[in-house]
Amino acid sequence: MIVRGMFKNLFLMYLCLFFLLFSNLSSFAQNREGWEFLSWDMKMRQVQDSLTERKIFYTYDLNEGKGTYIKFKIADYEAYEVNLFFHTENQLLYQVNTKRKFSLKENQEAEIELERVVSALREAWGAPIKETMDKTAPFCQYEIVWELEKNLVSVTYCKTSSISLTINYNKRS
């Protein structure tokens, strides 16, 4: 009787944890005008204010080489490293790159995360325009792309010396 109660409590705890994780991942997919709580028409200062308001800390980088851009790097946002890219001329947000790295030993955890992310995006946006899966490929085994009115979203899953799950959001012209 005690074992059944413990099992029930453990099951409920895992169920709640799953829904919390899934709802967080679903937030990746809810914004058709940009990423999460940001939109493509936001200028750098507006993004800074929004990050500060949410107590999200970031670092600032200016790349003045080929393809000049301004980048904000958020080190750990919901277990992902997030990079926000702005045009230097008009300072408008144009790309968001989110990446989560796993060690090769975390292969099962990485595949579960990939399944959760893709499931959330499919639920929000339906069928992708492109889906490629090749587990024998030497580097990137999986790519899926959604083309929305204002967003182009791609998910890649690559294995090299580590595993990386990348979700890239681009402003569509």
mmCIF file of C-alpha atoms in Angstrom:
data_model
loop_
_atom_site.group_PDB
_atom_site.id
_atom_site.type_symbol
_atom_site.label_atom_id
_atom_site.label_comp_id
_atom_site.label_asym_id
_atom_site.label_seq_id
_atom_site.Cartn_x
_atom_site.Cartn_y
_atom_site.Cartn_z
ATOM 1 C CA MET A 1 0.000 0.000 0.000
ATOM 2 C CA ILE A 2 2.806 2.432 0.910
ATOM 3 C CA VAL A 3 4.704 1.476 -2.263
ATOM 4 C CA ARG A 4 1.626 2.180 -4.413
ATOM 5 C CA GLY A 5 1.262 5.633 -2.808
ATOM 6 C CA MET A 6 4.949 6.400 -3.351
ATOM 7 C CA PHE A 7 4.685 5.280 -6.990
ATOM 8 C CA LYS A 8 1.602 7.447 -7.498
ATOM 9 C CA ASN A 9 3.348 10.498 -5.989
ATOM 10 C CA LEU A 10 6.468 9.882 -8.071
ATOM 11 C CA PHE A 11 4.357 9.491 -11.216
ATOM 12 C CA LEU A 12 2.497 12.739 -10.508
ATOM 13 C CA MET A 13 5.759 14.550 -9.845
ATOM 14 C CA TYR A 14 7.213 13.375 -13.197
ATOM 15 C CA LEU A 15 3.990 14.260 -14.977
ATOM 16 C CA CYS A 16 4.077 17.806 -13.558
ATOM 17 C CA LEU A 17 7.765 18.130 -14.467
ATOM 18 C CA PHE A 18 7.012 16.997 -18.042
ATOM 19 C CA PHE A 19 4.220 19.568 -18.432
ATOM 20 C CA LEU A 20 6.430 22.330 -17.014
ATOM 21 C CA LEU A 21 9.225 21.464 -19.420
ATOM 22 C CA PHE A 22 6.843 21.090 -22.347
ATOM 23 C CA SER A 23 5.131 24.409 -21.637
ATOM 24 C CA ASN A 24 8.538 26.145 -21.493
ATOM 25 C CA LEU A 25 9.501 24.607 -24.816
ATOM 26 C CA SER A 26 6.177 25.612 -26.286
ATOM 27 C CA SER A 27 7.086 29.218 -25.558
ATOM 28 C CA PHE A 28 9.796 28.832 -28.218
ATOM 29 C CA ALA A 29 7.010 28.494 -30.756
ATOM 30 C CA GLN A 30 4.368 30.955 -29.693
ATOM 31 C CA ASN A 31 5.719 34.147 -31.252
ATOM 32 C CA ARG A 32 5.132 34.403 -34.995
ATOM 33 C CA GLU A 33 6.551 37.947 -35.027
ATOM 34 C CA GLY A 34 10.025 37.150 -33.678
ATOM 35 C CA TRP A 35 11.308 35.097 -30.774
ATOM 36 C CA GLU A 36 9.717 34.509 -27.363
ATOM 37 C CA PHE A 37 8.868 37.985 -25.988
ATOM 38 C CA LEU A 38 10.793 39.900 -28.697
ATOM 39 C CA SER A 39 9.672 40.993 -32.148
ATOM 40 C CA TRP A 40 11.599 41.790 -35.306
ATOM 41 C CA ASP A 41 10.553 45.436 -35.259
ATOM 42 C CA MET A 42 12.305 46.009 -31.907
ATOM 43 C CA LYS A 43 15.413 48.163 -31.813
ATOM 44 C CA MET A 44 18.410 47.218 -29.716
ATOM 45 C CA ARG A 45 17.471 49.624 -26.888
ATOM 46 C CA GLN A 46 13.959 48.125 -26.648
ATOM 47 C CA VAL A 47 15.444 44.631 -26.452
ATOM 48 C CA GLN A 48 17.864 45.768 -23.733
ATOM 49 C CA ASP A 49 14.946 47.208 -21.748
ATOM 50 C CA SER A 50 12.934 44.019 -22.193
ATOM 51 C CA LEU A 51 15.838 41.816 -21.053
ATOM 52 C CA THR A 52 16.534 44.072 -18.065
ATOM 53 C CA GLU A 53 12.857 44.068 -17.083
ATOM 54 C CA ARG A 54 12.899 40.260 -17.071
ATOM 55 C CA LYS A 55 16.214 40.193 -15.153
ATOM 56 C CA ILE A 56 17.931 38.373 -18.020
ATOM 57 C CA PHE A 57 21.645 39.158 -18.061
ATOM 58 C CA TYR A 58 23.590 39.370 -21.314
ATOM 59 C CA THR A 59 26.964 40.337 -22.710
ATOM 60 C CA TYR A 60 27.469 42.678 -25.640
ATOM 61 C CA ASP A 61 29.704 42.076 -28.679
ATOM 62 C CA LEU A 62 30.360 44.197 -31.763
ATOM 63 C CA ASN A 63 31.738 42.364 -34.780
ATOM 64 C CA GLU A 64 33.200 44.926 -37.137
ATOM 65 C CA GLY A 65 34.600 42.439 -39.644
ATOM 66 C CA LYS A 66 32.854 41.069 -42.691
ATOM 67 C CA GLY A 67 29.114 40.991 -42.026
ATOM 68 C CA THR A 68 29.145 43.642 -39.313
ATOM 69 C CA TYR A 69 26.611 43.009 -36.536
ATOM 70 C CA ILE A 70 25.913 43.621 -32.874
ATOM 71 C CA LYS A 71 25.330 40.555 -30.715
ATOM 72 C CA PHE A 72 23.860 40.075 -27.256
ATOM 73 C CA LYS A 73 24.771 36.758 -25.650
ATOM 74 C CA ILE A 74 22.584 35.249 -22.934
ATOM 75 C CA ALA A 75 24.641 32.493 -21.308
ATOM 76 C CA ASP A 76 21.939 30.279 -19.836
ATOM 77 C CA TYR A 77 18.337 30.942 -20.821
ATOM 78 C CA GLU A 78 16.175 27.901 -20.055
ATOM 79 C CA ALA A 79 19.315 25.709 -20.452
ATOM 80 C CA TYR A 80 20.085 27.266 -23.855
ATOM 81 C CA GLU A 81 22.755 29.730 -24.905
ATOM 82 C CA VAL A 82 20.970 32.485 -26.806
ATOM 83 C CA ASN A 83 22.515 34.979 -29.218
ATOM 84 C CA LEU A 84 20.519 37.983 -30.414
ATOM 85 C CA PHE A 85 21.819 39.663 -33.588
ATOM 86 C CA PHE A 86 21.166 43.280 -34.612
ATOM 87 C CA HIS A 87 22.004 45.194 -37.784
ATOM 88 C CA THR A 88 24.596 47.867 -37.021
ATOM 89 C CA GLU A 89 22.952 50.464 -39.287
ATOM 90 C CA ASN A 90 19.349 50.429 -38.031
ATOM 91 C CA GLN A 91 19.935 48.398 -34.828
ATOM 92 C CA LEU A 92 16.931 46.161 -35.544
ATOM 93 C CA LEU A 93 16.828 42.566 -34.337
ATOM 94 C CA TYR A 94 17.167 40.193 -37.300
ATOM 95 C CA GLN A 95 18.280 36.804 -35.958
ATOM 96 C CA VAL A 96 18.093 34.738 -32.776
ATOM 97 C CA ASN A 97 20.242 31.650 -32.379
ATOM 98 C CA THR A 98 19.527 29.275 -29.490
ATOM 99 C CA LYS A 99 21.844 26.357 -28.789
ATOM 100 C CA ARG A 100 22.065 23.636 -26.193
ATOM 101 C CA LYS A 101 25.118 21.413 -26.008
ATOM 102 C CA PHE A 102 25.297 17.885 -24.665
ATOM 103 C CA SER A 103 28.239 15.567 -24.155
ATOM 104 C CA LEU A 104 28.276 12.402 -26.254
ATOM 105 C CA LYS A 105 27.426 10.495 -23.051
ATOM 106 C CA GLU A 106 24.173 12.496 -22.868
ATOM 107 C CA ASN A 107 22.946 11.133 -26.204
ATOM 108 C CA GLN A 108 19.623 9.873 -24.822
ATOM 109 C CA GLU A 109 18.912 13.171 -23.018
ATOM 110 C CA ALA A 110 19.764 15.099 -26.210
ATOM 111 C CA GLU A 111 17.412 12.981 -28.313
ATOM 112 C CA ILE A 112 14.598 13.446 -25.786
ATOM 113 C CA GLU A 113 15.148 17.231 -25.863
ATOM 114 C CA LEU A 114 15.125 17.186 -29.673
ATOM 115 C CA GLU A 115 11.841 15.278 -29.654
ATOM 116 C CA ARG A 116 10.291 17.734 -27.171
ATOM 117 C CA VAL A 117 11.370 20.816 -29.138
ATOM 118 C CA VAL A 118 10.212 19.452 -32.486
ATOM 119 C CA SER A 119 6.911 18.292 -30.996
ATOM 120 C CA ALA A 120 6.259 21.767 -29.534
ATOM 121 C CA LEU A 121 7.080 23.456 -32.833
ATOM 122 C CA ARG A 122 4.896 21.037 -34.809
ATOM 123 C CA GLU A 123 2.025 21.638 -32.415
ATOM 124 C CA ALA A 124 2.358 25.402 -32.800
ATOM 125 C CA TRP A 125 3.115 25.635 -36.512
ATOM 126 C CA GLY A 126 2.080 22.363 -38.127
ATOM 127 C CA ALA A 127 4.039 20.603 -40.822
ATOM 128 C CA PRO A 128 7.485 21.955 -41.685
ATOM 129 C CA ILE A 129 8.508 22.859 -45.240
ATOM 130 C CA LYS A 130 11.684 20.767 -44.958
ATOM 131 C CA GLU A 131 12.626 17.773 -42.856
ATOM 132 C CA THR A 132 15.849 15.825 -43.247
ATOM 133 C CA MET A 133 16.953 12.978 -41.011
ATOM 134 C CA ASP A 134 20.080 10.884 -41.575
ATOM 135 C CA LYS A 135 21.472 9.214 -38.460
ATOM 136 C CA THR A 136 24.453 7.929 -40.480
ATOM 137 C CA ALA A 137 25.553 11.442 -41.507
ATOM 138 C CA PRO A 138 28.977 12.332 -40.044
ATOM 139 C CA PHE A 139 27.906 15.699 -38.554
ATOM 140 C CA CYS A 140 24.332 16.993 -38.704
ATOM 141 C CA GLN A 141 21.815 14.170 -38.561
ATOM 142 C CA TYR A 142 18.627 16.191 -38.396
ATOM 143 C CA GLU A 143 17.281 19.416 -39.883
ATOM 144 C CA ILE A 144 13.713 20.696 -39.872
ATOM 145 C CA VAL A 145 12.517 24.078 -41.192
ATOM 146 C CA TRP A 146 9.328 26.104 -40.789
ATOM 147 C CA GLU A 147 8.608 29.091 -42.986
ATOM 148 C CA LEU A 148 6.123 31.426 -41.340
ATOM 149 C CA GLU A 149 4.923 34.831 -42.488
ATOM 150 C CA LYS A 150 7.631 36.736 -40.573
ATOM 151 C CA ASN A 151 9.907 33.953 -39.297
ATOM 152 C CA LEU A 152 12.112 31.310 -40.820
ATOM 153 C CA VAL A 153 12.828 28.756 -38.100
ATOM 154 C CA SER A 154 15.265 25.871 -38.393
ATOM 155 C CA VAL A 155 16.183 23.132 -35.948
ATOM 156 C CA THR A 156 19.444 21.228 -36.382
ATOM 157 C CA TYR A 157 20.835 18.333 -34.401
ATOM 158 C CA CYS A 158 24.549 17.712 -34.903
ATOM 159 C CA LYS A 159 27.096 15.298 -33.436
ATOM 160 C CA THR A 160 30.803 15.982 -33.557
ATOM 161 C CA SER A 161 32.926 15.907 -30.393
ATOM 162 C CA SER A 162 29.687 16.870 -28.618
ATOM 163 C CA ILE A 163 25.997 17.081 -29.492
ATOM 164 C CA SER A 164 24.389 20.411 -30.312
ATOM 165 C CA LEU A 165 20.708 21.165 -30.653
ATOM 166 C CA THR A 166 20.258 24.508 -32.383
ATOM 167 C CA ILE A 167 17.080 26.470 -33.024
ATOM 168 C CA ASN A 168 17.635 29.400 -35.335
ATOM 169 C CA TYR A 169 15.052 32.176 -35.832
ATOM 170 C CA ASN A 170 15.507 34.546 -38.774
ATOM 171 C CA LYS A 171 13.452 37.528 -39.798
ATOM 172 C CA ARG A 172 11.931 36.953 -43.215
ATOM 173 C CA SER A 173 12.251 39.828 -45.641
#
